[in-house]
């Protein structure tokens, strides 16, 4: 055998051995990776995926004349319950079975600003459906002695508009910054994702 043939034979053997080692390594890595993917997929499927909705929360909007309104956000049933309070009790923790988790002490000018932020509301006061601004609503409330029914109509109209246009984080921040309240931004951080749809199902409970 010539020297040239010997070199070729050696090179062929080395190449063959390398190819076999490469194939064995490739097959090992392929099946190992596949098993790991199947195991990871099985673990992922074993873990239930769900996004928890916020806890049900009651807000008491209290005004200088000691009247108020409890707005109960029932996230579990996607409902809003509003209760008009003629005389708020000091440090009350619930009204008519609805908890008061946060107090928002303010005046009617806050309600006026909220109405303007949602684009005004429609009311039927004189047999005709008209759109009112926040200031007009404030003047209407202050000029009447019996405002219980008007307040209920205002509440319905406010949530009707929110169901159309939504209520943003900035709107919640506005309430927090312009009232005396223990409500904080983290408390209502996720409410924006629910409040629009929930406003379609607002019930005045009294």
Short mmCIF file of C-alpha atoms in Angstrom, two decimals:
data_model
loop_
_atom_site.label_atom_id
_atom_site.label_comp_id
_atom_site.label_asym_id
_atom_site.label_seq_id
_atom_site.Cartn_x
_atom_site.Cartn_y
_atom_site.Cartn_z
CA UNK A 1 0.00 0.00 0.00
CA UNK A 2 1.37 3.33 -1.00
CA UNK A 3 1.83 6.18 1.38
CA UNK A 4 -0.91 8.13 -0.41
CA UNK A 5 -3.44 5.29 0.03
CA UNK A 6 -2.53 5.00 3.71
CA UNK A 7 -3.23 8.70 4.31
CA UNK A 8 -6.58 8.46 2.52
CA UNK A 9 -7.55 5.40 4.54
CA UNK A 10 -6.68 7.11 7.79
CA UNK A 11 -8.59 10.23 6.80
CA UNK A 12 -11.63 8.11 5.83
CA UNK A 13 -11.58 6.30 9.17
CA UNK A 14 -11.27 9.56 11.11
CA UNK A 15 -14.08 11.10 9.07
CA UNK A 16 -16.32 8.06 9.56
CA UNK A 17 -15.71 8.03 13.30
CA UNK A 18 -16.43 11.75 13.51
CA UNK A 19 -19.63 11.35 11.51
CA UNK A 20 -20.83 8.52 13.75
CA UNK A 21 -20.09 10.55 16.89
CA UNK A 22 -21.90 13.54 15.40
CA UNK A 23 -24.98 11.47 14.53
CA UNK A 24 -25.09 9.90 17.98
CA UNK A 25 -24.82 13.35 19.61
CA UNK A 26 -27.50 14.78 17.31
CA UNK A 27 -29.93 11.94 18.02
CA UNK A 28 -29.32 12.26 21.76
CA UNK A 29 -29.88 16.01 21.75
CA UNK A 30 -32.98 15.72 19.54
CA UNK A 31 -34.79 13.23 21.75
CA UNK A 32 -33.66 14.93 24.96
CA UNK A 33 -34.95 18.29 23.75
CA UNK A 34 -38.24 16.75 22.62
CA UNK A 35 -38.77 15.07 26.00
CA UNK A 36 -38.05 18.35 27.80
CA UNK A 37 -40.59 20.17 25.64
CA UNK A 38 -43.24 17.54 26.33
CA UNK A 39 -42.54 17.69 30.06
CA UNK A 40 -42.72 21.49 30.07
CA UNK A 41 -45.98 21.41 28.10
CA UNK A 42 -47.49 18.91 30.52
CA UNK A 43 -46.50 21.06 33.50
CA UNK A 44 -47.95 24.15 31.85
CA UNK A 45 -51.25 22.40 31.18
CA UNK A 46 -51.43 21.22 34.79
CA UNK A 47 -51.42 24.83 36.04
CA UNK A 48 -54.83 26.51 35.63
CA UNK A 49 -54.62 29.95 34.02
CA UNK A 50 -57.01 32.58 35.27
CA UNK A 51 -57.03 36.31 35.88
CA UNK A 52 -58.66 37.14 39.19
CA UNK A 53 -61.15 40.00 39.07
CA UNK A 54 -60.95 42.75 41.71
CA UNK A 55 -62.69 42.26 45.03
CA UNK A 56 -66.22 43.59 45.42
CA UNK A 57 -65.98 47.15 46.72
CA UNK A 58 -68.32 49.77 48.14
CA UNK A 59 -67.69 53.52 47.75
CA UNK A 60 -69.57 56.07 49.84
CA UNK A 61 -69.77 59.48 48.16
CA UNK A 62 -70.64 61.83 51.01
CA UNK A 63 -71.63 65.49 50.58
CA UNK A 64 -71.60 68.52 52.94
CA UNK A 65 -75.36 68.28 53.60
CA UNK A 66 -74.67 64.79 55.02
CA UNK A 67 -76.42 63.08 52.12
CA UNK A 68 -74.56 60.54 50.07
CA UNK A 69 -74.57 57.64 47.67
CA UNK A 70 -73.11 54.17 48.09
CA UNK A 71 -71.80 52.80 44.80
CA UNK A 72 -71.20 49.08 45.24
CA UNK A 73 -69.01 47.53 42.55
CA UNK A 74 -69.95 43.85 42.42
CA UNK A 75 -67.17 42.47 40.24
CA UNK A 76 -68.23 38.87 40.93
CA UNK A 77 -71.58 39.34 39.17
CA UNK A 78 -70.50 42.27 36.95
CA UNK A 79 -73.14 44.54 38.48
CA UNK A 80 -73.20 48.00 40.05
CA UNK A 81 -75.61 48.78 42.88
CA UNK A 82 -76.23 52.41 43.83
CA UNK A 83 -77.99 53.43 47.03
CA UNK A 84 -78.98 57.02 47.80
CA UNK A 85 -78.45 57.96 51.46
CA UNK A 86 -80.41 60.93 52.87
CA UNK A 87 -78.52 61.04 56.17
CA UNK A 88 -75.13 59.36 56.39
CA UNK A 89 -74.21 57.84 59.72
CA UNK A 90 -70.85 58.58 61.27
CA UNK A 91 -68.34 55.81 60.53
CA UNK A 92 -70.97 53.47 59.07
CA UNK A 93 -69.45 50.37 57.49
CA UNK A 94 -72.47 49.37 55.41
CA UNK A 95 -75.86 50.54 54.17
CA UNK A 96 -78.70 48.19 53.24
CA UNK A 97 -76.26 45.29 53.19
CA UNK A 98 -73.69 46.99 50.94
CA UNK A 99 -70.29 47.51 52.49
CA UNK A 100 -68.52 50.86 52.68
CA UNK A 101 -64.89 50.08 51.95
CA UNK A 102 -63.85 53.58 50.90
CA UNK A 103 -65.18 57.05 51.72
CA UNK A 104 -65.15 59.89 49.21
CA UNK A 105 -66.01 63.12 51.05
CA UNK A 106 -66.65 65.90 48.59
CA UNK A 107 -69.19 68.40 47.31
CA UNK A 108 -71.48 68.58 44.30
CA UNK A 109 -68.78 70.32 42.30
CA UNK A 110 -66.91 67.00 42.12
CA UNK A 111 -70.04 65.39 40.66
CA UNK A 112 -70.28 68.36 38.27
CA UNK A 113 -66.69 67.74 37.12
CA UNK A 114 -67.27 64.01 36.73
CA UNK A 115 -70.35 64.70 34.58
CA UNK A 116 -68.32 67.03 32.38
CA UNK A 117 -65.50 64.49 32.08
CA UNK A 118 -67.91 61.90 30.70
CA UNK A 119 -69.40 64.39 28.25
CA UNK A 120 -72.56 65.45 30.07
CA UNK A 121 -75.69 63.44 30.79
CA UNK A 122 -79.23 63.24 29.42
CA UNK A 123 -82.23 63.79 31.70
CA UNK A 124 -85.96 63.95 31.17
CA UNK A 125 -87.07 66.70 33.56
CA UNK A 126 -89.81 68.53 31.66
CA UNK A 127 -91.05 65.70 29.47
CA UNK A 128 -88.21 66.19 27.03
CA UNK A 129 -84.85 64.43 26.90
CA UNK A 130 -82.14 67.08 27.18
CA UNK A 131 -78.37 66.95 27.67
CA UNK A 132 -77.02 68.76 30.72
CA UNK A 133 -73.54 69.87 31.72
CA UNK A 134 -72.11 69.41 35.20
CA UNK A 135 -72.79 73.02 36.21
CA UNK A 136 -76.40 72.75 35.07
CA UNK A 137 -76.86 69.64 37.17
CA UNK A 138 -75.31 71.34 40.22
CA UNK A 139 -77.62 74.35 39.80
CA UNK A 140 -80.59 72.02 39.45
CA UNK A 141 -79.76 70.16 42.66
CA UNK A 142 -79.12 73.33 44.67
CA UNK A 143 -82.36 74.99 43.53
CA UNK A 144 -84.71 72.16 44.55
CA UNK A 145 -85.78 71.11 48.04
CA UNK A 146 -86.64 67.47 47.27
CA UNK A 147 -83.80 66.09 45.19
CA UNK A 148 -84.07 62.37 46.03
CA UNK A 149 -85.65 61.32 42.73
CA UNK A 150 -83.50 63.72 40.71
CA UNK A 151 -80.36 62.24 42.27
CA UNK A 152 -81.51 58.76 41.23
CA UNK A 153 -82.07 59.96 37.66
CA UNK A 154 -78.62 61.59 37.68
CA UNK A 155 -76.98 58.39 38.92
CA UNK A 156 -78.70 56.32 36.21
CA UNK A 157 -77.66 58.79 33.54
CA UNK A 158 -74.06 58.97 34.77
CA UNK A 159 -73.64 55.20 34.54
CA UNK A 160 -75.44 55.16 31.19
CA UNK A 161 -72.80 57.52 29.80
CA UNK A 162 -69.98 55.54 31.41
CA UNK A 163 -71.34 52.40 29.72
CA UNK A 164 -70.89 54.21 26.40
CA UNK A 165 -67.60 56.02 26.93
CA UNK A 166 -65.90 54.15 29.77
CA UNK A 167 -64.15 55.57 32.83
CA UNK A 168 -60.38 55.83 32.67
CA UNK A 169 -57.63 55.63 35.28
CA UNK A 170 -57.23 59.40 34.90
CA UNK A 171 -60.87 59.85 35.94
CA UNK A 172 -60.30 57.80 39.09
CA UNK A 173 -57.15 59.81 39.80
CA UNK A 174 -59.18 63.01 39.41
CA UNK A 175 -61.65 61.84 42.06
CA UNK A 176 -58.82 60.91 44.43
CA UNK A 177 -57.03 64.24 43.95
CA UNK A 178 -60.17 66.36 44.34
CA UNK A 179 -61.79 64.81 47.39
CA UNK A 180 -61.03 63.81 50.94
CA UNK A 181 -60.79 60.06 50.52
CA UNK A 182 -58.99 56.95 51.69
CA UNK A 183 -59.19 55.54 48.16
CA UNK A 184 -55.79 55.25 46.46
CA UNK A 185 -54.65 54.69 42.88
CA UNK A 186 -53.54 51.06 43.51
CA UNK A 187 -57.01 50.30 44.95
CA UNK A 188 -58.72 51.11 41.65
CA UNK A 189 -55.88 50.32 39.24
CA UNK A 190 -57.73 47.50 37.42
CA UNK A 191 -61.26 48.91 37.68
CA UNK A 192 -60.99 50.59 34.28
CA UNK A 193 -61.07 47.13 32.65
CA UNK A 194 -64.49 46.34 34.15
CA UNK A 195 -66.38 49.55 34.88
CA UNK A 196 -67.67 50.22 31.35
CA UNK A 197 -69.42 46.85 30.96
CA UNK A 198 -70.61 46.84 34.58
CA UNK A 199 -72.26 50.24 34.07
CA UNK A 200 -74.67 48.59 31.63
CA UNK A 201 -76.08 46.77 34.66
CA UNK A 202 -76.47 49.54 37.24
CA UNK A 203 -79.33 49.05 39.71
CA UNK A 204 -80.69 51.76 42.01
CA UNK A 205 -81.58 49.79 45.14
CA UNK A 206 -83.85 52.28 46.91
#
